[in-house]
PDB file of C-alpha atoms in Angstrom:
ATOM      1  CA  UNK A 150     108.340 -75.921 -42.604  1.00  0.00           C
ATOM      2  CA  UNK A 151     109.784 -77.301 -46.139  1.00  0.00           C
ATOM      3  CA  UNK A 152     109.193 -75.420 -48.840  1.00  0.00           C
ATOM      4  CA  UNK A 153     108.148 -76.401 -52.325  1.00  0.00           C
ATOM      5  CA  UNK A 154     111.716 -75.091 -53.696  1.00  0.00           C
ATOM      6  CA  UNK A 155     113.841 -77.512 -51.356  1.00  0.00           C
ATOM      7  CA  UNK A 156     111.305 -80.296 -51.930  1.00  0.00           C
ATOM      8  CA  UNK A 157     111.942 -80.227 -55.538  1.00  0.00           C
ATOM      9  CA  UNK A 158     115.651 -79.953 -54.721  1.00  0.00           C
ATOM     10  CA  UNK A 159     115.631 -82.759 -53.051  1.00  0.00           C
ATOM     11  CA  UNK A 160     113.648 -84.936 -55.937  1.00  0.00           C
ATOM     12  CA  UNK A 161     115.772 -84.019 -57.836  1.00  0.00           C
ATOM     13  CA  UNK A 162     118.518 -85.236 -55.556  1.00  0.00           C
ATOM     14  CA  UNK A 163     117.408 -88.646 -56.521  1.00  0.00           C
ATOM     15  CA  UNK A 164     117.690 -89.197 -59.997  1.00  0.00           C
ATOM     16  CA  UNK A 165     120.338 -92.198 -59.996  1.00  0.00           C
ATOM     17  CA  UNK A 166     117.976 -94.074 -58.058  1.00  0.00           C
ATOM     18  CA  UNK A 167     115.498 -97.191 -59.989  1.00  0.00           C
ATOM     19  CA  UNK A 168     112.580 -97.531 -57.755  1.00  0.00           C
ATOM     20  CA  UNK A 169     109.945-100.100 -57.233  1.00  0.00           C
ATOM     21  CA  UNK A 170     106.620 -98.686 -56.339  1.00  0.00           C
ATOM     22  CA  UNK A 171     102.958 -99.434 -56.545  1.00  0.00           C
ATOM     23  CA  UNK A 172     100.844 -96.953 -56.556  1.00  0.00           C
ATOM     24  CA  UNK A 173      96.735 -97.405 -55.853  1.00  0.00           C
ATOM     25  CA  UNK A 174      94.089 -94.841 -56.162  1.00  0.00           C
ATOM     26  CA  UNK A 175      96.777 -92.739 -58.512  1.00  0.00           C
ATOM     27  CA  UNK A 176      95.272 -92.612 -61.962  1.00  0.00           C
ATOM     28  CA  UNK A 177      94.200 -89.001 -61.493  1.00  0.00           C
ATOM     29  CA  UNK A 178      95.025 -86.357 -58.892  1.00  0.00           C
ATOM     30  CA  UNK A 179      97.759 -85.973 -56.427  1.00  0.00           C
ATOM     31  CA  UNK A 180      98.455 -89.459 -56.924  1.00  0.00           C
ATOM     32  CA  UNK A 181      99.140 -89.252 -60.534  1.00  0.00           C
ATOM     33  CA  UNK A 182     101.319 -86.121 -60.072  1.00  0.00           C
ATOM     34  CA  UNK A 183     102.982 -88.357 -58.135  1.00  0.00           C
ATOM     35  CA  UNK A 184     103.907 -90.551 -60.488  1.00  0.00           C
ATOM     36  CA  UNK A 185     104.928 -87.664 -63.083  1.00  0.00           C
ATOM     37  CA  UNK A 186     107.279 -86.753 -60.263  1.00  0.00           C
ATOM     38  CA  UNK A 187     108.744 -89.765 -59.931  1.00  0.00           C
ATOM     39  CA  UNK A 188     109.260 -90.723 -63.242  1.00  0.00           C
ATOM     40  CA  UNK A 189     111.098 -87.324 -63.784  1.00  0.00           C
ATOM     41  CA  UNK A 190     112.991 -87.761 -61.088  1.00  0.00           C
ATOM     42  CA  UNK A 191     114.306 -91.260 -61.466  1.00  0.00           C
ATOM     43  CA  UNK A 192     115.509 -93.429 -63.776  1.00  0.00           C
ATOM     44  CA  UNK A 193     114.328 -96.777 -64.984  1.00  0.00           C
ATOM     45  CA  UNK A 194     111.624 -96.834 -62.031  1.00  0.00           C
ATOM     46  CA  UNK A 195     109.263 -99.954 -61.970  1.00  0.00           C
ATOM     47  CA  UNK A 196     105.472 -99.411 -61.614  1.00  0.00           C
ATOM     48  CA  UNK A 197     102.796-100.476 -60.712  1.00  0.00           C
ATOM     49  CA  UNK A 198      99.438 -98.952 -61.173  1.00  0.00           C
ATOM     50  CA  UNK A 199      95.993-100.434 -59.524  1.00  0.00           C
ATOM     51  CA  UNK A 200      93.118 -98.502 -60.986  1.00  0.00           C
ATOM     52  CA  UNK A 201      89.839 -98.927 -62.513  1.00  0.00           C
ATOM     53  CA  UNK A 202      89.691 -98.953 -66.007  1.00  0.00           C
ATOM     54  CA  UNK A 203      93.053-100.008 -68.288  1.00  0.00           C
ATOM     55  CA  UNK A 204      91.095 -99.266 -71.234  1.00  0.00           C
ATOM     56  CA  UNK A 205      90.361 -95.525 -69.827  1.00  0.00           C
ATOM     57  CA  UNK A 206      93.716 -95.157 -68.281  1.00  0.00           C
ATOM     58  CA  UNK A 207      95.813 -95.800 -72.140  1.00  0.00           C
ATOM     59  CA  UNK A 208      95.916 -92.465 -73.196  1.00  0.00           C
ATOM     60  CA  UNK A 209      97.895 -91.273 -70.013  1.00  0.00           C
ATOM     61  CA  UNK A 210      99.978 -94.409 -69.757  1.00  0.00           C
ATOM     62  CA  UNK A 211     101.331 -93.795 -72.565  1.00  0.00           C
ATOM     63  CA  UNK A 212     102.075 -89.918 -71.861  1.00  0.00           C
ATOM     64  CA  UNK A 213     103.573 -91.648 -68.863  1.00  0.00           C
ATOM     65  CA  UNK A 214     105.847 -93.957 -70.284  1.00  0.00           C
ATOM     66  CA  UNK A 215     107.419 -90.806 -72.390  1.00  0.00           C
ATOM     67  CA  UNK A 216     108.193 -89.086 -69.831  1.00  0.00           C
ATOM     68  CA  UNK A 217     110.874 -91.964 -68.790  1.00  0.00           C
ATOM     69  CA  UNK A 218     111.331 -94.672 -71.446  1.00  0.00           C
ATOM     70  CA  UNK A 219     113.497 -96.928 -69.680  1.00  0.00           C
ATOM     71  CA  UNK A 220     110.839 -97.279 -67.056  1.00  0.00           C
ATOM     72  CA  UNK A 221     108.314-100.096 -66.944  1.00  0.00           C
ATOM     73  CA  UNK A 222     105.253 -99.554 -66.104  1.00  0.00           C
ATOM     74  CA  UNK A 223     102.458-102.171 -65.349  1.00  0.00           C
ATOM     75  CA  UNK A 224      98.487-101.397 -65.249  1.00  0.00           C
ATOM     76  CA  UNK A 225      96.754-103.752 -63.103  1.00  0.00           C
ATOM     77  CA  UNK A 226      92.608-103.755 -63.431  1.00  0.00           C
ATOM     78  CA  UNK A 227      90.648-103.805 -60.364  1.00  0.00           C
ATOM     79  CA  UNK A 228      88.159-102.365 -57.831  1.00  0.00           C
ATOM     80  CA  UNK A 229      89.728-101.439 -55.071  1.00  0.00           C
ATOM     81  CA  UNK A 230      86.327-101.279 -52.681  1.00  0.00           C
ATOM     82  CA  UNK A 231      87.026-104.788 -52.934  1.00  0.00           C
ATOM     83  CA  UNK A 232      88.530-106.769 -50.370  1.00  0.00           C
ATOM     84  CA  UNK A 233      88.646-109.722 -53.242  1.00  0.00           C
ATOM     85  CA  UNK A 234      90.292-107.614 -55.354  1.00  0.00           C
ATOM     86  CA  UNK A 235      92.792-106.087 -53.076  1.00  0.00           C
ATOM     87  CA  UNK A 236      93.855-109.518 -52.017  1.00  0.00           C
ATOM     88  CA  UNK A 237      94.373-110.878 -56.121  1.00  0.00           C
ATOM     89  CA  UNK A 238      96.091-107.536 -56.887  1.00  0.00           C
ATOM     90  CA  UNK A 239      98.311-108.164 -54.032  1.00  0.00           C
ATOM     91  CA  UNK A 240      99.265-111.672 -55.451  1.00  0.00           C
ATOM     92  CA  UNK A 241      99.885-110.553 -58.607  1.00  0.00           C
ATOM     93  CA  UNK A 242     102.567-108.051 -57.462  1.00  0.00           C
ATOM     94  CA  UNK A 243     103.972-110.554 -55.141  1.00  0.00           C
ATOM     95  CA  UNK A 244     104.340-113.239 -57.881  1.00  0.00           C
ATOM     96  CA  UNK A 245     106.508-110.598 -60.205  1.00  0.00           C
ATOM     97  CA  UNK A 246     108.428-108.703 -57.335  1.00  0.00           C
ATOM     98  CA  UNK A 247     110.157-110.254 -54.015  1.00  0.00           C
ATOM     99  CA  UNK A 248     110.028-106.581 -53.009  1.00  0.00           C
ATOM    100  CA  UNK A 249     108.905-102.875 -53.332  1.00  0.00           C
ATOM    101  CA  UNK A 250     110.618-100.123 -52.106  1.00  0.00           C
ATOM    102  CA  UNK A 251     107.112 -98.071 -51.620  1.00  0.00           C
ATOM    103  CA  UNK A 252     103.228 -98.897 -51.690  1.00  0.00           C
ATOM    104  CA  UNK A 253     101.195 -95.142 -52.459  1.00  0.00           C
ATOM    105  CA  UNK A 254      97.487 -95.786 -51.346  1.00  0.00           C
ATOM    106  CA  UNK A 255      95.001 -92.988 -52.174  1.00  0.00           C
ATOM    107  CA  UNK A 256      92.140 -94.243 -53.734  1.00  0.00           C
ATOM    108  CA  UNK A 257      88.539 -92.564 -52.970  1.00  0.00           C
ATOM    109  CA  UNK A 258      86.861 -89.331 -53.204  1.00  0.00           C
ATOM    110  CA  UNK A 259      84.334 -86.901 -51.496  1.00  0.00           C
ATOM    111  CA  UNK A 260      80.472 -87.984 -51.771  1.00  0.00           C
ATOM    112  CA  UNK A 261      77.514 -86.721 -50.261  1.00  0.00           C
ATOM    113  CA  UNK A 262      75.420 -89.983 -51.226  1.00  0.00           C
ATOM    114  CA  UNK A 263      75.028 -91.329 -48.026  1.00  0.00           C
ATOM    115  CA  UNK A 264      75.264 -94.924 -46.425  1.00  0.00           C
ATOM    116  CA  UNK A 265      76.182 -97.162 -48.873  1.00  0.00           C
ATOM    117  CA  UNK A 266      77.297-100.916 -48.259  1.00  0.00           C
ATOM    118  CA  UNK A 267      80.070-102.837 -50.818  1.00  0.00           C
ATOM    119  CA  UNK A 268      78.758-106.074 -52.354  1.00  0.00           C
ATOM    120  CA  UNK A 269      81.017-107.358 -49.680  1.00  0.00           C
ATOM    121  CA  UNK A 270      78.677-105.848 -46.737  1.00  0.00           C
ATOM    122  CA  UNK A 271      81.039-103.270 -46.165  1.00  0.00           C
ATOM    123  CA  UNK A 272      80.372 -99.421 -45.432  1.00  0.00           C
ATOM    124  CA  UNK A 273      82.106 -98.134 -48.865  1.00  0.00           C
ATOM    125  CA  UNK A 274      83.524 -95.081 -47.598  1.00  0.00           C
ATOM    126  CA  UNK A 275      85.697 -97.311 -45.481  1.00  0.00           C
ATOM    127  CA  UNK A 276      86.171 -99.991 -47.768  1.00  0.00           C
ATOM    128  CA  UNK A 277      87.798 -97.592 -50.223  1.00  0.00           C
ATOM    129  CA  UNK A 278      89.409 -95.362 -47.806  1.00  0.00           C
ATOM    130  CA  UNK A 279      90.740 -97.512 -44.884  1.00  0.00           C
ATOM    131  CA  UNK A 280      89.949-101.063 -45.373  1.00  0.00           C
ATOM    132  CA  UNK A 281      91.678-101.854 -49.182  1.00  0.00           C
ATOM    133  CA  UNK A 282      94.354 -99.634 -47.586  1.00  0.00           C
ATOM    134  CA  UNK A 283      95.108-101.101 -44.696  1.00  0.00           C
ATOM    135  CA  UNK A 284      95.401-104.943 -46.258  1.00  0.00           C
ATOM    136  CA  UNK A 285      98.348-103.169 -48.050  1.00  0.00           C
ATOM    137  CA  UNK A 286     100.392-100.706 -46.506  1.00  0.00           C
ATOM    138  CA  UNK A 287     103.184 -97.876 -46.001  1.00  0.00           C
ATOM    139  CA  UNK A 288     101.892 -94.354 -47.116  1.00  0.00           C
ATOM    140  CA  UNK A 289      98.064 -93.041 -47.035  1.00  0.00           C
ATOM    141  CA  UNK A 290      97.263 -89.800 -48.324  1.00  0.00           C
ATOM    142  CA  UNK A 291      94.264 -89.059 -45.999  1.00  0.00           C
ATOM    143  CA  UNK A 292      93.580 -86.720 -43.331  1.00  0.00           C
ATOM    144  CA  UNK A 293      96.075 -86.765 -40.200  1.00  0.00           C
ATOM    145  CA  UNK A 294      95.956 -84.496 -37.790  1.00  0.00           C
ATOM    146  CA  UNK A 295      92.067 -84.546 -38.350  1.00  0.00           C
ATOM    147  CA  UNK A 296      91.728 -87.467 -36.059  1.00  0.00           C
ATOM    148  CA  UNK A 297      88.661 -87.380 -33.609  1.00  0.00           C
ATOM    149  CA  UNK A 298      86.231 -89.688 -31.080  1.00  0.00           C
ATOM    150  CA  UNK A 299      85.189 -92.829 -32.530  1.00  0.00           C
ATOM    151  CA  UNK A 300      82.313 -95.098 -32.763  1.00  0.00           C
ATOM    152  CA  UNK A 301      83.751 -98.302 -30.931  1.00  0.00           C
ATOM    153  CA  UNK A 302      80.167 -99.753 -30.851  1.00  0.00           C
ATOM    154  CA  UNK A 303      79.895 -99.487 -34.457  1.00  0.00           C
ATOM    155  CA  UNK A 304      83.754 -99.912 -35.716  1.00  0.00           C
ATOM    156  CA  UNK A 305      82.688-100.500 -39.439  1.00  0.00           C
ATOM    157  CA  UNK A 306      79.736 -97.950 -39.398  1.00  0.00           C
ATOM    158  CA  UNK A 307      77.412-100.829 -40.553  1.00  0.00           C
ATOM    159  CA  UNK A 308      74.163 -99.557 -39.351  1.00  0.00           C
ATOM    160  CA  UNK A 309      73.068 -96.766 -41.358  1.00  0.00           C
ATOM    161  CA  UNK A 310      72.099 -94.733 -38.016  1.00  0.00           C
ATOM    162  CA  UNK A 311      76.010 -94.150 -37.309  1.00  0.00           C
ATOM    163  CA  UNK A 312      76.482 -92.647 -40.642  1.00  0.00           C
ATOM    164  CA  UNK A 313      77.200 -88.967 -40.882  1.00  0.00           C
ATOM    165  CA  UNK A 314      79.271 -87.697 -43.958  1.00  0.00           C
ATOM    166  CA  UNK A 315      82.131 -85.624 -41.545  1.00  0.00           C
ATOM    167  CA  UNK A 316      81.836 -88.344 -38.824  1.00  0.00           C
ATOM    168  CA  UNK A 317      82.459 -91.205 -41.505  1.00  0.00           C
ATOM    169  CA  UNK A 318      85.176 -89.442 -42.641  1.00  0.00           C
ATOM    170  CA  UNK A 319      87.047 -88.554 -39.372  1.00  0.00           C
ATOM    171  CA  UNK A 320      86.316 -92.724 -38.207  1.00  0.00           C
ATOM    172  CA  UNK A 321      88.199 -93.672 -41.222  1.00  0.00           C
ATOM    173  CA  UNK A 322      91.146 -91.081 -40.282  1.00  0.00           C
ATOM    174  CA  UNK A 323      91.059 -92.128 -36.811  1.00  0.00           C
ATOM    175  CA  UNK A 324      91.276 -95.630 -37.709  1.00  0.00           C
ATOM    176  CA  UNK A 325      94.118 -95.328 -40.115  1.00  0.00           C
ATOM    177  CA  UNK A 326      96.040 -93.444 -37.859  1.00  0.00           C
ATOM    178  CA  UNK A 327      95.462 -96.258 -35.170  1.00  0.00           C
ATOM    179  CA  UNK A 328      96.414 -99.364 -37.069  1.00  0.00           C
ATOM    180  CA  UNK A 329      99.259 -97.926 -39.048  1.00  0.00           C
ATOM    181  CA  UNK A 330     100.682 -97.079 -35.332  1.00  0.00           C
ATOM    182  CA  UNK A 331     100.191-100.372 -34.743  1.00  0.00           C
ATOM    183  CA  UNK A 332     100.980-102.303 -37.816  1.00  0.00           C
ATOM    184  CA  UNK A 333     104.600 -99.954 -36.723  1.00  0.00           C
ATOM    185  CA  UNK A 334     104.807-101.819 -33.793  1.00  0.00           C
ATOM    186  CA  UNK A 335     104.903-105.262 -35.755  1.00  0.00           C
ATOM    187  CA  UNK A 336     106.830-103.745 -38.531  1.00  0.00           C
ATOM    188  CA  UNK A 337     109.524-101.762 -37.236  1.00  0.00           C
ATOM    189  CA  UNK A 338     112.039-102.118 -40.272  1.00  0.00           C
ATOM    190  CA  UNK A 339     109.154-100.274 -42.204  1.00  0.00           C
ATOM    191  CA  UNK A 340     108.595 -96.845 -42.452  1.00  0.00           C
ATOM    192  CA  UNK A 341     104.753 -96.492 -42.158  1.00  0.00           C
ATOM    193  CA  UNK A 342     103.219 -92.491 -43.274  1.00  0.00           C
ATOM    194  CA  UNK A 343      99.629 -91.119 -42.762  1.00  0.00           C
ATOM    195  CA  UNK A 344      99.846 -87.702 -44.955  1.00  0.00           C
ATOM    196  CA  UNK A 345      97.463 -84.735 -44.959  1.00  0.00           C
ATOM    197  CA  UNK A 346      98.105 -83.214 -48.710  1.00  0.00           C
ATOM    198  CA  UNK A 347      95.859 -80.398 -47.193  1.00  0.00           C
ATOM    199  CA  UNK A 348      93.884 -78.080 -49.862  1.00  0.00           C
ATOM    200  CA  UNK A 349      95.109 -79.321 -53.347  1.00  0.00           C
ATOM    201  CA  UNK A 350      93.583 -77.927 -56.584  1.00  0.00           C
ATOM    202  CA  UNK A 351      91.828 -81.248 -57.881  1.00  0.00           C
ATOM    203  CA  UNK A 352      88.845 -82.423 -59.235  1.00  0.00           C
ATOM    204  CA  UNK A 353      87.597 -84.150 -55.870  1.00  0.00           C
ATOM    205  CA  UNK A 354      85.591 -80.946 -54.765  1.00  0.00           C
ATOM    206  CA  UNK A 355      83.897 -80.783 -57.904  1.00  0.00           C
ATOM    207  CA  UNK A 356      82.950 -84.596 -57.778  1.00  0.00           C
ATOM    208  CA  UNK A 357      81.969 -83.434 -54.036  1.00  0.00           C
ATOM    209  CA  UNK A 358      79.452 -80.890 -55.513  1.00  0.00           C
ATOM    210  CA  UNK A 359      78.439 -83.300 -57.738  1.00  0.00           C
ATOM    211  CA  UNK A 360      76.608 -86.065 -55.331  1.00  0.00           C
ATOM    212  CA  UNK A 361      74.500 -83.270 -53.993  1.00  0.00           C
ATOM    213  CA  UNK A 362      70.524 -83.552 -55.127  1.00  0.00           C
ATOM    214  CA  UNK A 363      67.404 -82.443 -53.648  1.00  0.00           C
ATOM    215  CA  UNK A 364      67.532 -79.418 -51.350  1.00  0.00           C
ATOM    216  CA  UNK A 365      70.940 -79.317 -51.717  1.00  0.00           C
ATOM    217  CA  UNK A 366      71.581 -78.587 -55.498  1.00  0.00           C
ATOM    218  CA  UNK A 367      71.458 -74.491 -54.821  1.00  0.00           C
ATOM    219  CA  UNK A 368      74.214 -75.397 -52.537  1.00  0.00           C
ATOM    220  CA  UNK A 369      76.132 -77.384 -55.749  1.00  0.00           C
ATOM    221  CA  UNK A 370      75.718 -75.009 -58.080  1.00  0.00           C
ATOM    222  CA  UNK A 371      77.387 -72.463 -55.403  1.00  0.00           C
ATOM    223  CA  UNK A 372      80.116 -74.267 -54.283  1.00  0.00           C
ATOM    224  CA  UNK A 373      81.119 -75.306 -58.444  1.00  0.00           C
ATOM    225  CA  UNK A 374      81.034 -71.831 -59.819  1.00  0.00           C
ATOM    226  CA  UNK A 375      81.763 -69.585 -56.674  1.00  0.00           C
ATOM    227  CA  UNK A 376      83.159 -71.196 -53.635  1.00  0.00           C
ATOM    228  CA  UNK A 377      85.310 -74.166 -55.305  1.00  0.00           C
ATOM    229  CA  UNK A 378      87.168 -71.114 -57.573  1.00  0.00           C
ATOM    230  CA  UNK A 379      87.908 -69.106 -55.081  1.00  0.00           C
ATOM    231  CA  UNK A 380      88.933 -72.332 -52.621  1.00  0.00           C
ATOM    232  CA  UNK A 381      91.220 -73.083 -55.182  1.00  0.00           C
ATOM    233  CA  UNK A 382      93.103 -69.792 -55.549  1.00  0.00           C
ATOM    234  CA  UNK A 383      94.435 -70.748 -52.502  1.00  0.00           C
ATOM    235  CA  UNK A 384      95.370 -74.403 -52.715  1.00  0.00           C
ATOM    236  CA  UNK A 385      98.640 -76.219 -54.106  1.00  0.00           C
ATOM    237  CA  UNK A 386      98.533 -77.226 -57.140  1.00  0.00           C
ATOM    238  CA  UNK A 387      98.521 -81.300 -57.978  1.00  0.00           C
ATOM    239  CA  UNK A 388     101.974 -81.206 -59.097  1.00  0.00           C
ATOM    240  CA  UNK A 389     103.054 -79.243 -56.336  1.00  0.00           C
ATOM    241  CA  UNK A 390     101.047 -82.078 -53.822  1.00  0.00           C
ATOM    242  CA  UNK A 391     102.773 -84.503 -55.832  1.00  0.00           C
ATOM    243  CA  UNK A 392     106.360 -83.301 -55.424  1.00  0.00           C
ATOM    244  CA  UNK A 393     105.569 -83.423 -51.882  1.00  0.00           C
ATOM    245  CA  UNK A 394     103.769 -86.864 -51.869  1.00  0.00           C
ATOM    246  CA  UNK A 395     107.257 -87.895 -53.373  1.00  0.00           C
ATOM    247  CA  UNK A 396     109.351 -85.983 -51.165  1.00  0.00           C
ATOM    248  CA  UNK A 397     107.846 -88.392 -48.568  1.00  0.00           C
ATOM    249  CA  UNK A 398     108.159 -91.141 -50.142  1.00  0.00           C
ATOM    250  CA  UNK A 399     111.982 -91.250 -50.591  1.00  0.00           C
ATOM    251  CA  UNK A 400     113.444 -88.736 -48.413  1.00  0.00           C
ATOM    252  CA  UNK A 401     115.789 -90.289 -45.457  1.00  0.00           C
ATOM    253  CA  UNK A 402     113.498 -87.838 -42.799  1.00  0.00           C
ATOM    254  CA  UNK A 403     110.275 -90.189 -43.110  1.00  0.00           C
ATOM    255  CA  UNK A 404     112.680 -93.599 -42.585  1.00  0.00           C
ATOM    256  CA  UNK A 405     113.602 -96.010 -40.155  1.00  0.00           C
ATOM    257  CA  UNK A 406     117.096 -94.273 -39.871  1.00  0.00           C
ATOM    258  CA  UNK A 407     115.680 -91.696 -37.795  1.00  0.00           C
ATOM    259  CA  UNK A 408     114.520 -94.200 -34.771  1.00  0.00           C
ATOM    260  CA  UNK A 409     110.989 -93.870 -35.674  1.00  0.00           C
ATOM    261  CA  UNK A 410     108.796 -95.997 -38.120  1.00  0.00           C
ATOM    262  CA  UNK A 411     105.752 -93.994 -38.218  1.00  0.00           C
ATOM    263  CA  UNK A 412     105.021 -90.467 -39.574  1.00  0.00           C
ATOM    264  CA  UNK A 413     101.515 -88.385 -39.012  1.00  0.00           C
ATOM    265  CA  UNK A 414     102.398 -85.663 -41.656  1.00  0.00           C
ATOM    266  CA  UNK A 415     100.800 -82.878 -42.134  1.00  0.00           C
ATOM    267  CA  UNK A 416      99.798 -80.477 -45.775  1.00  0.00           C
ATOM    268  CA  UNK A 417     104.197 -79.127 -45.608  1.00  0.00           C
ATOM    269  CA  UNK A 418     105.807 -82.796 -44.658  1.00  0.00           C
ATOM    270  CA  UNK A 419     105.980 -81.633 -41.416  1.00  0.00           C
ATOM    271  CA  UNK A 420     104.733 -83.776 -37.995  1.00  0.00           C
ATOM    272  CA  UNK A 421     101.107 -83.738 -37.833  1.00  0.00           C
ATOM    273  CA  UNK A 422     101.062 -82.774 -34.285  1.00  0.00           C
ATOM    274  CA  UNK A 423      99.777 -84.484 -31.273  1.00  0.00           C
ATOM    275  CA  UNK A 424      95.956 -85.740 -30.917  1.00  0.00           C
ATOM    276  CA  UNK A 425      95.435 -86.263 -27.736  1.00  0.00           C
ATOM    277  CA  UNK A 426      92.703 -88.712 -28.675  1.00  0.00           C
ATOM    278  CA  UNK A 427      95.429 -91.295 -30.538  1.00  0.00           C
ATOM    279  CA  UNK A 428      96.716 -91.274 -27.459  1.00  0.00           C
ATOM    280  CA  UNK A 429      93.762 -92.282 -25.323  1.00  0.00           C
ATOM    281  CA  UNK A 430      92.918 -95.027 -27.633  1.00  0.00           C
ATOM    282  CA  UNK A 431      96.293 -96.077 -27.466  1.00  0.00           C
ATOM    283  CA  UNK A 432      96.079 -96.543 -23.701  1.00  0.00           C
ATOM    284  CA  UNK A 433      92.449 -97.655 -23.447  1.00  0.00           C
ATOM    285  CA  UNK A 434      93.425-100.607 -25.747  1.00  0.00           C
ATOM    286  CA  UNK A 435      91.329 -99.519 -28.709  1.00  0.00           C
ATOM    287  CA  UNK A 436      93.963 -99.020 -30.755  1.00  0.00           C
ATOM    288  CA  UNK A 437      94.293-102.527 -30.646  1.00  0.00           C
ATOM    289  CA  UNK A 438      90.701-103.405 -30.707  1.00  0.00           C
ATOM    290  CA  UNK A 439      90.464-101.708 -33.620  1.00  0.00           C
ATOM    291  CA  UNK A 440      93.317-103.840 -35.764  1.00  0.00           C
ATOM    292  CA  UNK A 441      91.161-106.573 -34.112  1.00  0.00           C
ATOM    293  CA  UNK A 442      88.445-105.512 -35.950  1.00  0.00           C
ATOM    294  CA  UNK A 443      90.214-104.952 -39.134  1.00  0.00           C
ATOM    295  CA  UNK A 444      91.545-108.618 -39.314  1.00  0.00           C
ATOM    296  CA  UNK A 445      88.078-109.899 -38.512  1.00  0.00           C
ATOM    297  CA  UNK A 446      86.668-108.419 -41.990  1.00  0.00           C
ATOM    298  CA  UNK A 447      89.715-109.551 -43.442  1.00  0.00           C
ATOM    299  CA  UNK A 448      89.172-112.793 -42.591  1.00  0.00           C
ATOM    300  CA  UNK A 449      85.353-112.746 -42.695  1.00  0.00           C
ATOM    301  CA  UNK A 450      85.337-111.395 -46.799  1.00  0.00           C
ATOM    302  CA  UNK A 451      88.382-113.077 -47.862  1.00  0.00           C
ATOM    303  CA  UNK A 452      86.912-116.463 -46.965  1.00  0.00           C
ATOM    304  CA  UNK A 453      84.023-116.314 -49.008  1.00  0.00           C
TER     305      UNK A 453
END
């Protein structure tokens, strides 16, 4: 297991090094102590952050910037549920860089609000956790190790009778998981990482407790002021989940060097583990029906 204490060591192992990254889903969280990491741990860095609201987002830009001046740092609007979006974000990028040395993807949350479809007919909790990843990709801060069965009839979880809230979640897992493996397999001077952060002391549980009405608002008020406390007593910290999130990113364990390209880590940087239902879908061919899938929507949304 690495410890917190050798994982800063090693950040801080780094700091002749001028990165360019793009980070998505990062303007609050694990991803943005991610970005505090980085900036304090290397010099003249480059970038890029995909988030809602640049307007919103000023205030900690510019604590950002201070914490490295020589870095530049460039806020790019957009909404990252959509496919559109994804795709003119990606352009963008290209047009100013020939290359990045990492993409960070964690965008998306916890909700309890049900089946929902994106103005682009897509199930939103995959849209912003696996689909808008996937179009771009080398590290997702999800869930491995939490893979599980999935609904091949209903890939996309379009009809509203295939949505469950854990089921959802564990499909989108699964699905990373799958097409990173295989995206690997195309890509095999790339380093591709699914990451479980594990419990990290955010404000995603909160938000969580937040999309519960009806029956279950007993239940939110319980989980804000008693369980969530005591859940977090226990949990890392965001800056400690962002050391680690950068600890991944540029240490020489997680890189092509080692004869692998793709990393299922787990909540200490360590390997996931086996899931004996990766492998299955591996040899069943879903794996690959599943990328199928994925470059039909692709194709499907980005052609209207």
């Amino acid at each position: 297991m690495v410890t917190i204490e050798a994982v800063r060591a090693a950040n801080n192992s780094i700091s002749s090094q001028s990165l360019a990254v793009v980070f998505v889903g990062a303007t609050s969280g694990i991803g943005l102590a991610a970005i505090e990491a980085l900036l304090k741990s290397t010099t003249s860095s480059k970038i890029f952050l995909v988030g809602r609201s640049q307007s919103n987002f000023a205030p900690v830009l510019t604590k950002l910037q201070d914490l490295d001046t020589s870095a530049k740092l460039i806020f790019i609007e957009a909404q990252v549920f959509l496919l559109i979006d994804v795709d003119r974000v990606c352009a963008t990028i290209k047009a100013q860089e020939s290359a990045i040395d990492v993409l960070w993807v964690s965008q998306g949350g916890l909700s309890l609000s049900g089946h929902e479809l994106t103005p682009e007919s897509l199930n939103t909790d995959l849209a912003v956790k696996y689909y808008s990843r996937i179009l771009s990709e080398i590290i997702s801060i999800l869930g491995a190790g939490h893979e599980g069965a999935l609904s091949t009839a209903d890939i996309g979880l379009s009809d509203p009778k295939n949505y469950r809230f854990i089921a959802a979640a564990k499909q989108g897992v699964t699905m990373m998981s799958l097409v990173m493996r295989e995206m690997s397999l195309e890509n095999p001077k790339i380093s591709f990482i699914h990451s479980n952060p594990g419990v990290v002391s955010t404000s995603v549980h909160r938000k969580l407790a937040d999309t519960m009405t009806g029956s279950l608002v007993l239940f939110s008020w319980l989980l804000k002021w008693a369980v969530i406390p005591i859940f977090h007593l226990f949990a890392w910290t965001a800056e400690e989940a962002g050391q680690m999130g950068l600890y991944e990113l540029t240490n020489e364990r997680y890189s092509t060097s080692t004869g692998k390209n793709f990393f299922r880590l787990g909540e200490n940087a360590e390997d996931a583990g086996a899931q004996p239902a990766l492998s299955k879908y591996e040899e069943d061919g879903t794996q690959k029906k599943v990328w199928e899938h994925t470059l039909e929507v692709f194709d499907k949304v980005l052609a209207q």
